[in-house]
């Protein structure tokens, strides 16, 4: 029986000097989807590439004093380098300057022309060069500004070929109505339907005022409109027009993943081109949101781009991949910040995932010389863990089919959370003290390593390096990439496997030296967790801490330190100053008068030149929300907390 197949594409990218982390978003998600579908046993084709023609490129190359081809060659090499660094494992990289694409686009033009859907006329109207988009006057903003990018459009007048979009308007609306999965998410479907209902105008699809493009086959003075050229890539990459068997195997695509600003091209022009070519339409076009920076779209022209190479060097590939997919609700816009990236890495990857592996392997080493023991009788708590593991795999299949990427990760992290809780509840360190509990200890340790075998398999599509590193430390001989979702069935781990405890897979990243206060607190949390295993403190250690209630008298920002607040607090008989890393969570005004809990006997330190005598207690949730530990006014400042 032949395997089910899955064809996924990203847009092909414009050669731009610098790809930013926003660009990496589409490819990272597509790569994870491709890997996931392979993992579920499908045959997968993942296409990306570069969109190298058009007036914009010709202008830039001219400004730089190089030929357009030399310019794009050099940039495309940088794309490939970035994708490699981000572990983007595409199957086809399609360049629109390749000979096969040239042939394919001309064939598309010829077929549509022969069908009678292309005619020659005169175009007089508005064109946005940066977006390579034609605009009817009624859709322009005041002062003839492009509604997409906000830059001035240009008046062009030339003899052109036109594509009869209007002829297909009703057929397209009918298709969208009958196939709700065609345009996703729903909000974008509604937007597109409204746009189409306003009426489609025939599209100008050739230009004569520049020549960096593919010539119209029947009239070489004209070059083909860059979007018609670019969209054709999705079929050139699978053999159009010559390799019919390959085309039949892969077309129609399962998912075109695109950013929301290019939905119109993918859900109006492209399907109508396919209708005119008498080819089926892709199953789904999914329009994702933008990665924002300070609530603005990250883009080179706005000068707010974040260079992925710098981030990779500083923080690593998997934290970036994980952050992009976990932090942003797929389909919506989401904010990028370096700080949020570091916090996510520390909490989810270093603490939840990394610590789980480290604690488990340390215990296995101590109690069983690092060798996976034979499990014995299972108790209710074990069955609960096994059931959640099975449910997670099942749930993930359904979520990934819906392209619910961030929910999928949340679901895997629920299993990771459960595994951490399993350690706390089964307390292997206590079992180890009782020789009669040896069998129970063996069962618990087996289950703990087994659940991490399953976790490694489940995370590997999203963060491939991490899956591999967990696998190596677990000491499993099979190649992780040869295994499928069916291998997540409980019990795959062989007793006798020799594990290799190594370095923590995600060392904590220090956010910023000036954030000592908050860092201290997180370190404490971490120590608390690992202490379950090794480093329990006794009551006399705890007694060394002086925790007191303090009332905040004043709160002020510190110039140049946007995360810190300077607080004057009273403990009844004395006042002191504390500098706290909470400025991103509280406004100074809302703090005044509040009764908080402080560590009163912390050695004084200077933060940004300000004396800090103590520390506030606060709790941070996994989504980064921070809340100060507070007590009501009934407790007087100075009261001891214990
Ligand atoms: N060349 C066209 C696509 C042609 S497809 C037939 C194009 N290229 S692009 O380089 O401008 O964009 C490539 C992809 O990156 C698009 O999906 C776009 O939405 C995405 N992103 C660019 N900036 C982005 C953010 N700031 N955030 C999220 N995605 C963004 O469009």
XYZ file of C-alpha atoms and ligand atoms in Angstrom:
673
model
C 0.000 0.000 0.000
C 1.427 3.400 -0.891
C 1.989 5.861 1.918
C -0.262 8.833 2.446
C 1.548 11.943 1.168
C 1.795 15.490 2.485
C 2.957 18.474 0.434
C 3.697 21.653 2.364
C 5.132 24.947 1.149
C 6.333 28.233 2.571
C 6.297 31.313 0.371
C 9.407 31.777 -1.704
C 11.326 34.686 -0.173
C 12.243 38.017 -1.705
C 15.988 38.482 -1.796
C 16.463 40.982 0.946
C 19.796 41.928 2.484
C 18.812 40.583 5.807
C 16.404 37.907 6.746
C 15.085 38.687 10.205
C 13.584 36.524 12.875
C 10.085 37.302 11.491
C 11.017 35.573 8.231
C 12.260 32.582 10.158
C 8.792 32.192 11.639
C 7.109 30.800 8.486
C 9.938 28.391 7.682
C 10.292 27.124 11.249
C 6.616 26.295 11.505
C 6.603 24.669 8.056
C 9.694 22.636 8.917
C 8.117 21.378 12.133
C 4.916 20.462 10.321
C 6.903 18.613 7.657
C 8.894 16.735 10.297
C 5.721 15.951 12.229
C 3.932 14.484 9.213
C 6.983 12.327 8.429
C 6.828 11.168 12.039
C 3.207 10.118 11.557
C 4.328 7.874 8.697
C 3.523 10.032 5.666
C 5.695 10.701 2.679
C 6.394 14.414 2.858
C 7.569 17.078 0.452
C 8.530 20.465 1.862
C 9.213 23.266 -0.596
C 10.668 26.711 -0.036
C 12.742 28.976 -2.242
C 13.426 32.454 -3.518
C 11.349 34.915 -5.517
C 13.997 36.682 -7.542
C 12.381 38.746 -10.298
C 10.690 42.127 -10.464
C 11.248 45.825 -10.670
C 12.267 46.137 -7.042
C 15.203 43.727 -7.431
C 16.267 45.351 -10.675
C 16.332 48.764 -8.991
C 18.306 47.586 -5.973
C 20.857 45.749 -8.107
C 21.304 48.887 -10.186
C 21.848 50.991 -7.072
C 24.481 48.518 -5.946
C 26.124 48.508 -9.358
C 25.772 44.757 -9.924
C 23.694 42.668 -12.287
C 20.352 41.471 -10.892
C 21.541 37.877 -11.247
C 24.757 38.504 -9.305
C 22.761 40.306 -6.637
C 20.233 37.512 -6.141
C 22.876 34.767 -6.282
C 24.706 36.269 -3.391
C 21.566 36.772 -1.306
C 20.077 33.377 -1.966
C 23.274 31.841 -0.592
C 22.622 33.678 2.704
C 19.049 32.303 2.825
C 20.316 28.782 2.499
C 22.893 29.373 5.180
C 20.274 30.655 7.621
C 17.884 27.794 6.928
C 20.726 25.366 7.544
C 21.565 26.994 10.859
C 17.919 26.813 11.904
C 17.739 23.113 10.957
C 15.188 23.798 8.220
C 15.146 20.519 6.355
C 13.451 21.400 3.069
C 13.208 18.941 0.188
C 13.036 21.456 -2.650
C 14.565 24.930 -2.810
C 12.960 26.583 -5.805
C 14.657 29.567 -7.446
C 12.522 31.567 -9.842
C 15.612 32.316 -11.927
C 16.108 28.609 -12.694
C 15.642 27.324 -16.230
C 12.883 24.906 -15.250
C 10.894 27.688 -13.625
C 11.313 29.909 -16.679
C 9.820 27.150 -18.795
C 7.043 26.439 -16.306
C 5.879 30.074 -16.051
C 5.839 30.494 -19.820
C 3.780 27.321 -20.113
C 1.307 28.630 -17.529
C 0.960 31.867 -19.494
C 0.558 30.007 -22.776
C -2.127 27.655 -21.452
C -4.180 30.429 -19.896
C -3.802 32.536 -23.038
C -4.903 29.672 -25.237
C -7.910 29.181 -23.026
C -8.917 32.746 -23.817
C -8.465 34.083 -20.281
C -5.652 36.497 -21.145
C -6.161 39.533 -23.382
C -4.097 42.571 -24.362
C -5.165 46.080 -23.374
C -3.831 49.318 -21.961
C -3.103 49.655 -18.263
C -3.301 52.990 -16.624
C -3.214 52.899 -12.898
C -1.361 52.680 -9.647
C 1.446 50.341 -8.734
C 3.299 49.826 -5.476
C 6.854 48.823 -6.335
C 7.936 47.543 -2.892
C 4.852 45.265 -2.725
C 4.793 44.600 -6.483
C 1.027 45.188 -6.328
C -1.452 46.917 -8.624
C -4.095 49.038 -6.924
C -7.410 50.413 -8.112
C -7.728 54.020 -7.047
C -10.678 53.392 -4.726
C -8.578 51.134 -2.492
C -5.743 53.611 -2.026
C -5.302 55.642 1.131
C -5.344 59.424 0.934
C -2.295 60.937 -0.815
C -2.025 57.815 -2.989
C -0.491 55.623 -0.358
C -0.321 51.822 -0.595
C -2.827 50.355 1.888
C -0.446 47.435 2.588
C 2.898 49.087 3.254
C 2.035 52.765 3.610
C 4.475 53.893 0.927
C 3.596 56.044 -2.115
C 2.341 54.239 -5.188
C 3.381 55.187 -8.725
C 1.187 55.954 -11.705
C 2.000 53.606 -14.545
C 0.652 53.615 -18.043
C 1.543 50.874 -20.462
C 0.234 48.313 -22.865
C -0.272 45.105 -20.918
C -1.760 41.671 -20.887
C -4.710 41.138 -18.563
C -5.931 38.035 -16.792
C -9.724 37.591 -16.530
C -10.036 37.287 -12.763
C -13.604 38.591 -12.903
C -14.727 35.569 -14.930
C -13.881 33.258 -12.008
C -15.255 35.325 -9.131
C -18.402 33.262 -8.536
C -16.640 29.943 -8.946
C -14.052 30.983 -6.382
C -16.675 32.120 -3.871
C -18.482 28.833 -4.319
C -15.279 26.887 -3.697
C -14.523 28.838 -0.537
C -18.039 28.231 0.721
C -17.955 24.504 0.008
C -14.477 24.004 1.469
C -14.233 25.774 4.809
C -10.743 24.301 5.287
C -9.473 26.079 2.152
C -8.772 29.458 3.794
C -7.680 29.385 7.416
C -7.983 30.750 10.018
C -11.644 31.704 9.805
C -11.045 35.422 10.350
C -8.914 35.566 7.206
C -11.513 33.581 5.264
C -14.116 36.224 6.101
C -11.736 38.989 5.111
C -11.057 37.353 1.739
C -14.729 36.620 1.072
C -15.585 40.282 1.690
C -12.772 41.369 -0.597
C -13.965 39.101 -3.416
C -17.584 40.167 -2.972
C -16.597 43.790 -3.533
C -15.844 42.663 -7.077
C -12.689 41.399 -8.756
C -11.100 43.435 -11.519
C -9.095 41.795 -14.273
C -5.424 41.679 -13.359
C -2.623 43.294 -15.300
C -0.035 40.518 -15.722
C 2.724 41.938 -17.853
C 5.109 44.904 -17.795
C 7.224 46.594 -20.455
C 9.100 49.252 -18.482
C 11.755 46.909 -17.099
C 13.097 43.533 -18.122
C 14.150 41.601 -15.020
C 11.579 38.853 -15.342
C 10.339 36.014 -17.506
C 9.301 37.153 -20.996
C 5.729 36.657 -22.179
C 6.139 33.697 -24.576
C 4.055 35.251 -27.332
C 5.388 38.795 -26.992
C 8.988 39.107 -25.783
C 8.753 42.885 -25.143
C 6.733 42.071 -22.033
C 7.848 40.418 -18.828
C 5.359 38.410 -16.800
C 4.004 39.994 -13.599
C 6.181 38.872 -10.719
C 3.324 37.398 -8.657
C 2.142 35.222 -11.538
C 5.750 34.117 -11.885
C 6.234 33.543 -8.149
C 3.008 31.655 -7.472
C 3.815 29.186 -10.229
C 6.760 27.975 -8.128
C 4.478 25.645 -6.193
C 3.975 23.514 -9.289
C 7.387 23.996 -10.910
C 8.858 22.412 -7.783
C 6.929 19.209 -8.426
C 7.658 18.796 -12.110
C 5.208 21.041 -13.999
C 4.875 20.927 -17.000
C 7.057 17.968 -18.055
C 6.954 15.488 -15.214
C 3.300 14.490 -15.166
C 3.685 11.511 -12.763
C 5.454 13.704 -10.191
C 2.798 16.394 -10.562
C 0.060 13.834 -10.087
C 1.757 12.452 -7.044
C 2.126 15.755 -5.195
C -0.527 18.124 -6.485
C -2.687 19.555 -4.924
C -0.617 20.830 -2.025
C -1.895 20.044 1.449
C -0.828 23.345 3.001
C 0.465 26.637 1.696
C 1.708 28.419 4.784
C 1.902 32.179 4.253
C 1.965 35.432 6.198
C -1.338 37.270 6.399
C -0.259 40.119 4.093
C 0.066 37.797 1.115
C -3.219 35.941 1.585
C -4.901 37.830 -1.259
C -2.378 36.520 -3.784
C -2.703 32.981 -2.486
C -6.454 32.814 -2.102
C -7.574 34.845 -5.122
C -4.965 35.057 -7.883
C -3.423 31.619 -7.333
C -6.684 29.627 -7.188
C -7.976 31.439 -10.258
C -4.741 30.640 -12.111
C -5.264 26.999 -11.151
C -8.889 27.062 -12.289
C -7.805 28.473 -15.634
C -5.153 25.739 -15.859
C -7.819 23.188 -14.946
C -5.821 22.003 -11.959
C -7.278 21.289 -8.513
C -6.896 23.889 -5.753
C -4.624 23.424 -2.731
C -6.398 21.940 0.270
C -5.478 24.707 2.700
C -3.941 28.143 2.600
C -3.130 29.161 6.150
C -2.418 32.839 6.828
C -0.340 33.245 9.967
C 0.112 36.453 11.922
C 3.168 38.653 12.206
C 5.984 38.670 14.624
C 5.890 42.128 16.096
C 8.541 44.111 17.802
C 7.240 46.775 20.131
C 3.820 46.065 18.600
C 4.995 46.935 15.122
C 5.668 44.469 12.289
C 9.308 43.548 12.167
C 10.581 44.709 8.817
C 13.748 46.036 7.332
C 12.173 49.301 6.221
C 11.100 50.002 9.798
C 14.591 49.295 11.091
C 13.367 47.075 13.920
C 14.629 43.746 12.695
C 16.162 41.142 14.955
C 19.060 39.308 13.340
C 18.563 35.555 13.730
C 22.309 34.847 13.437
C 23.034 36.919 16.518
C 20.260 35.179 18.433
C 21.433 31.735 17.347
C 24.972 32.496 18.530
C 23.749 33.875 21.791
C 20.860 31.607 22.713
C 20.855 28.602 20.383
C 18.639 27.198 17.662
C 16.120 25.165 19.612
C 15.203 27.953 22.061
C 14.393 30.152 19.048
C 12.366 27.467 17.319
C 10.548 26.645 20.533
C 9.835 30.267 21.354
C 8.428 31.102 17.917
C 6.025 28.209 18.031
C 5.126 28.229 21.716
C 4.809 31.921 22.414
C 2.682 32.917 19.455
C -0.813 31.631 19.073
C -0.697 30.363 15.506
C -2.711 32.651 13.268
C -2.428 35.665 15.576
C 0.253 38.351 15.776
C 2.757 37.950 18.582
C 5.443 40.047 20.176
C 9.095 39.187 20.045
C 11.483 40.244 22.754
C 14.865 38.919 23.707
C 13.823 38.935 27.311
C 10.693 36.841 26.648
C 12.841 34.417 24.634
C 15.271 33.991 27.521
C 12.513 33.613 30.078
C 10.746 30.974 27.998
C 14.025 29.127 27.517
C 14.798 29.165 31.209
C 11.363 28.147 32.376
C 10.256 25.584 29.801
C 13.493 24.216 28.407
C 16.025 24.535 31.231
C 13.715 24.047 34.203
C 10.859 21.841 33.043
C 12.480 19.703 30.353
C 16.202 19.892 31.127
C 15.830 19.485 34.841
C 13.533 16.504 34.448
C 16.203 14.676 32.451
C 18.991 15.689 34.763
C 17.233 14.738 37.965
C 16.082 11.410 36.561
C 19.447 10.365 35.197
C 21.212 11.443 38.402
C 18.892 9.225 40.423
C 19.232 6.330 38.004
C 22.997 6.603 38.322
C 22.807 6.659 42.087
C 20.295 3.853 42.541
C 20.922 1.567 39.523
C 24.386 2.519 38.215
C 22.695 4.296 35.323
C 21.106 1.103 33.931
C 17.342 1.026 33.258
C 15.813 -1.557 35.652
C 13.035 -4.038 34.944
C 9.662 -2.550 35.973
C 7.532 -4.534 38.401
C 3.936 -4.096 39.505
C 2.350 -0.818 38.367
C 0.328 1.293 40.785
C -2.482 3.752 40.062
C -0.113 6.720 39.900
C 1.974 4.902 37.253
C -1.065 4.098 35.145
C -2.058 7.757 35.286
C 1.311 8.756 33.834
C 1.060 6.110 31.122
C -2.451 7.189 30.209
C -1.439 10.814 29.888
C 1.479 9.828 27.630
C -0.883 7.888 25.350
C -3.454 10.670 25.369
C -0.807 13.261 24.518
C 0.264 11.415 21.372
C -3.339 11.052 20.252
C -4.218 14.642 21.032
C -1.164 15.886 19.185
C -2.196 14.156 15.992
C -5.526 15.950 16.067
C -3.975 19.306 17.015
C -1.275 19.175 14.356
C -3.870 18.302 11.722
C -5.603 21.549 12.719
C -2.244 23.404 12.559
C -2.616 24.220 16.249
C 1.132 24.457 16.776
C 1.305 26.276 20.077
C -1.453 24.167 21.607
C 0.514 21.081 20.584
C 3.540 22.308 22.487
C 1.420 23.194 25.501
C 0.099 19.668 25.450
C 3.597 18.115 25.403
C 4.614 20.377 28.277
C 1.646 19.146 30.283
C 3.141 15.679 30.024
C 6.541 17.057 31.059
C 4.877 18.753 34.034
C 3.199 15.500 34.970
C 6.537 13.660 34.834
C 8.106 16.238 37.163
C 5.166 15.864 39.511
C 5.531 12.078 39.348
C 9.038 12.427 40.800
C 7.784 14.605 43.630
C 4.897 12.263 44.390
C 6.759 8.963 44.179
C 9.819 10.410 45.995
C 12.418 7.914 44.727
C 14.940 9.223 47.297
C 12.679 7.969 50.058
C 12.112 4.595 48.351
C 15.879 4.228 48.012
C 16.289 4.335 51.771
C 14.101 1.267 52.281
C 15.525 -2.048 50.934
C 12.001 -3.494 50.862
C 11.000 -0.866 48.327
C 13.631 -1.883 45.769
C 11.011 -3.221 43.327
C 8.905 -0.114 43.667
C 11.966 2.051 43.058
C 12.748 0.026 39.919
C 9.226 0.557 38.587
C 9.292 4.279 39.287
C 12.684 4.738 37.644
C 11.665 2.700 34.607
C 8.522 4.787 34.179
C 10.445 8.006 34.531
C 12.930 7.131 31.820
C 10.238 5.639 29.595
C 8.113 8.781 29.701
C 11.169 10.754 28.613
C 11.750 8.401 25.707
C 8.215 9.301 24.611
C 8.784 13.003 25.274
C 11.955 12.958 23.132
C 9.962 11.455 20.268
C 7.176 14.008 20.649
C 9.432 17.082 20.787
C 11.791 16.100 17.997
C 9.658 17.572 15.192
C 9.718 20.985 16.854
C 13.179 21.034 18.428
C 15.126 18.336 16.582
C 18.468 18.848 18.316
C 16.883 18.538 21.714
C 15.119 15.310 20.812
C 18.462 13.920 19.673
C 20.327 15.066 22.801
C 17.753 13.578 25.158
C 17.937 10.379 23.144
C 21.720 10.219 23.461
C 21.578 10.711 27.218
C 18.904 8.043 27.502
C 21.373 5.738 25.730
C 18.874 4.285 23.243
C 20.669 2.658 20.336
C 18.041 3.041 17.572
C 18.182 6.130 15.373
C 15.536 8.506 16.742
C 14.679 9.604 13.211
C 13.765 6.095 12.166
C 10.957 5.963 14.712
C 7.335 6.917 14.172
C 4.455 8.069 16.308
C 3.413 4.432 16.739
C 6.682 3.979 18.669
C 5.400 6.281 21.396
C 3.408 3.330 22.729
C 4.277 2.738 26.383
C 6.884 0.046 27.048
C 9.296 0.642 24.152
C 12.233 1.213 26.512
C 14.330 -1.905 27.034
C 15.358 -2.742 30.608
C 19.139 -2.994 30.664
C 19.611 0.175 28.580
C 22.729 1.978 29.762
C 22.066 5.703 30.066
C 24.714 8.408 29.653
C 24.063 11.299 31.987
C 25.706 14.327 30.416
C 25.733 18.076 30.785
C 22.341 19.750 31.356
C 20.761 20.080 27.904
C 19.764 23.696 28.527
C 21.957 25.632 30.905
C 20.137 28.600 32.381
C 20.678 31.868 30.554
C 21.276 34.892 32.746
C 18.835 37.587 31.630
C 20.901 40.542 32.605
C 23.367 41.259 35.316
C 21.295 44.169 36.639
C 18.494 41.769 37.321
C 20.290 40.147 40.196
C 17.283 40.465 42.439
C 14.989 38.448 40.265
C 17.707 36.029 39.300
C 18.332 35.225 42.941
C 14.717 34.328 43.367
C 14.610 32.039 40.362
C 17.815 30.359 41.509
C 16.138 29.695 44.797
C 13.199 28.082 43.039
C 15.595 25.896 41.099
C 17.496 24.863 44.183
C 14.208 24.060 45.827
C 13.282 21.712 43.006
C 16.594 19.865 42.840
C 16.736 19.723 46.592
C 13.986 17.173 46.502
C 16.653 14.867 45.260
C 19.930 15.829 46.838
C 20.189 18.921 48.872
C 17.456 19.056 51.485
C 17.931 21.861 53.998
C 17.052 21.455 57.576
C 15.109 23.812 59.795
C 18.236 25.525 61.115
C 19.131 26.538 57.526
C 15.674 27.961 57.061
C 15.946 29.821 60.368
C 18.881 31.764 58.942
C 16.446 33.579 56.670
C 14.743 36.608 58.120
C 11.490 37.082 56.262
C 9.517 40.157 57.270
C 6.443 42.081 56.257
C 7.327 45.504 54.849
C 5.108 48.349 53.666
C 6.100 50.113 50.456
C 6.338 53.849 51.108
C 7.569 55.114 47.747
C 8.305 53.500 44.408
C 10.267 55.096 41.566
C 11.710 54.103 38.245
C 15.490 54.111 37.801
C 16.736 56.048 34.821
C 18.298 53.789 32.199
C 17.159 50.558 33.879
C 13.780 49.699 32.449
C 13.320 46.566 34.511
C 14.151 47.966 37.931
C 12.144 49.891 40.503
C 13.612 51.645 43.546
C 11.427 51.155 46.609
C 11.537 52.720 50.077
C 9.985 50.272 52.506
C 9.292 50.389 56.220
C 9.491 47.469 58.605
C 7.853 49.474 61.402
C 10.911 50.645 63.304
C 13.214 51.285 60.354
C 13.208 52.194 56.681
C 15.374 50.816 53.899
C 15.774 50.914 50.152
C 15.241 47.855 47.965
C 15.858 47.671 44.238
C 13.604 45.096 42.578
C 13.388 43.777 39.004
C 9.643 44.212 38.759
C 9.205 47.325 36.609
C 7.709 45.322 33.763
C 5.039 43.877 35.993
C 3.975 46.768 38.235
C 3.465 50.496 37.848
C 5.175 52.389 40.711
C 1.830 53.948 41.782
C 0.113 50.611 42.356
C 2.821 49.511 44.777
C 2.683 52.341 47.274
C 0.955 51.252 50.494
C 1.203 47.555 49.719
C 2.379 45.082 52.395
C 4.938 42.758 50.871
C 7.291 40.086 52.150
C 11.020 40.774 52.108
C 14.194 38.866 52.865
C 15.443 41.267 55.518
C 18.908 39.888 56.162
C 20.252 39.741 52.634
C 23.729 41.245 52.248
C 23.344 44.749 50.756
C 24.247 45.089 47.086
C 24.454 47.937 44.590
C 22.299 47.691 41.478
C 22.807 50.374 38.842
C 24.550 52.433 41.513
C 21.581 52.183 43.893
C 21.881 50.501 47.268
C 19.561 47.535 47.734
C 19.072 46.176 51.236
C 16.919 43.131 50.865
C 14.784 41.361 48.370
C 11.046 41.091 47.671
C 9.451 37.686 47.394
C 7.476 37.058 44.240
C 6.101 34.162 42.260
C 6.519 33.760 38.506
C 4.224 31.591 36.441
C 5.383 29.693 33.360
C 3.967 32.399 31.066
C 6.287 34.935 32.707
C 3.623 36.666 34.843
C 5.088 37.859 38.122
C 3.165 38.516 41.319
C 4.538 39.864 44.563
C 3.873 37.908 47.721
C 1.652 40.252 49.766
C -0.195 40.216 53.079
C -3.206 42.286 54.138
C -3.137 45.440 56.277
C -4.090 43.403 59.333
C -0.442 42.335 59.562
C 1.756 45.197 60.769
C 5.002 46.075 58.961
C 7.914 44.362 60.675
C 5.966 41.159 61.441
C 8.018 38.017 61.029
C 7.090 35.590 58.231
C 7.958 31.947 58.808
N 8.083 36.699 -2.248
C 6.857 36.813 -1.554
C 6.127 35.499 -1.519
C 5.853 34.838 -2.827
S 5.071 33.316 -2.633
C 4.587 32.848 -4.097
C 7.104 37.305 -0.120
N 8.360 37.206 0.353
S 8.879 37.816 1.740
O 10.282 37.522 1.787
O 8.513 39.177 1.850
O 8.135 37.088 2.890
C 8.288 35.708 3.075
C 7.470 35.250 4.268
O 7.972 35.834 5.467
C 5.988 35.658 4.186
O 5.152 34.579 4.573
C 5.881 36.772 5.187
O 4.603 36.883 5.723
C 6.884 36.293 6.226
N 7.278 37.385 7.095
C 8.026 38.482 6.810
N 8.074 39.286 7.911
C 7.374 38.730 8.919
C 7.140 39.036 10.265
N 7.588 40.123 10.844
N 6.422 38.128 10.991
C 5.970 36.940 10.458
N 6.180 36.632 9.207
C 6.784 37.540 8.376
O 6.166 37.751 0.515
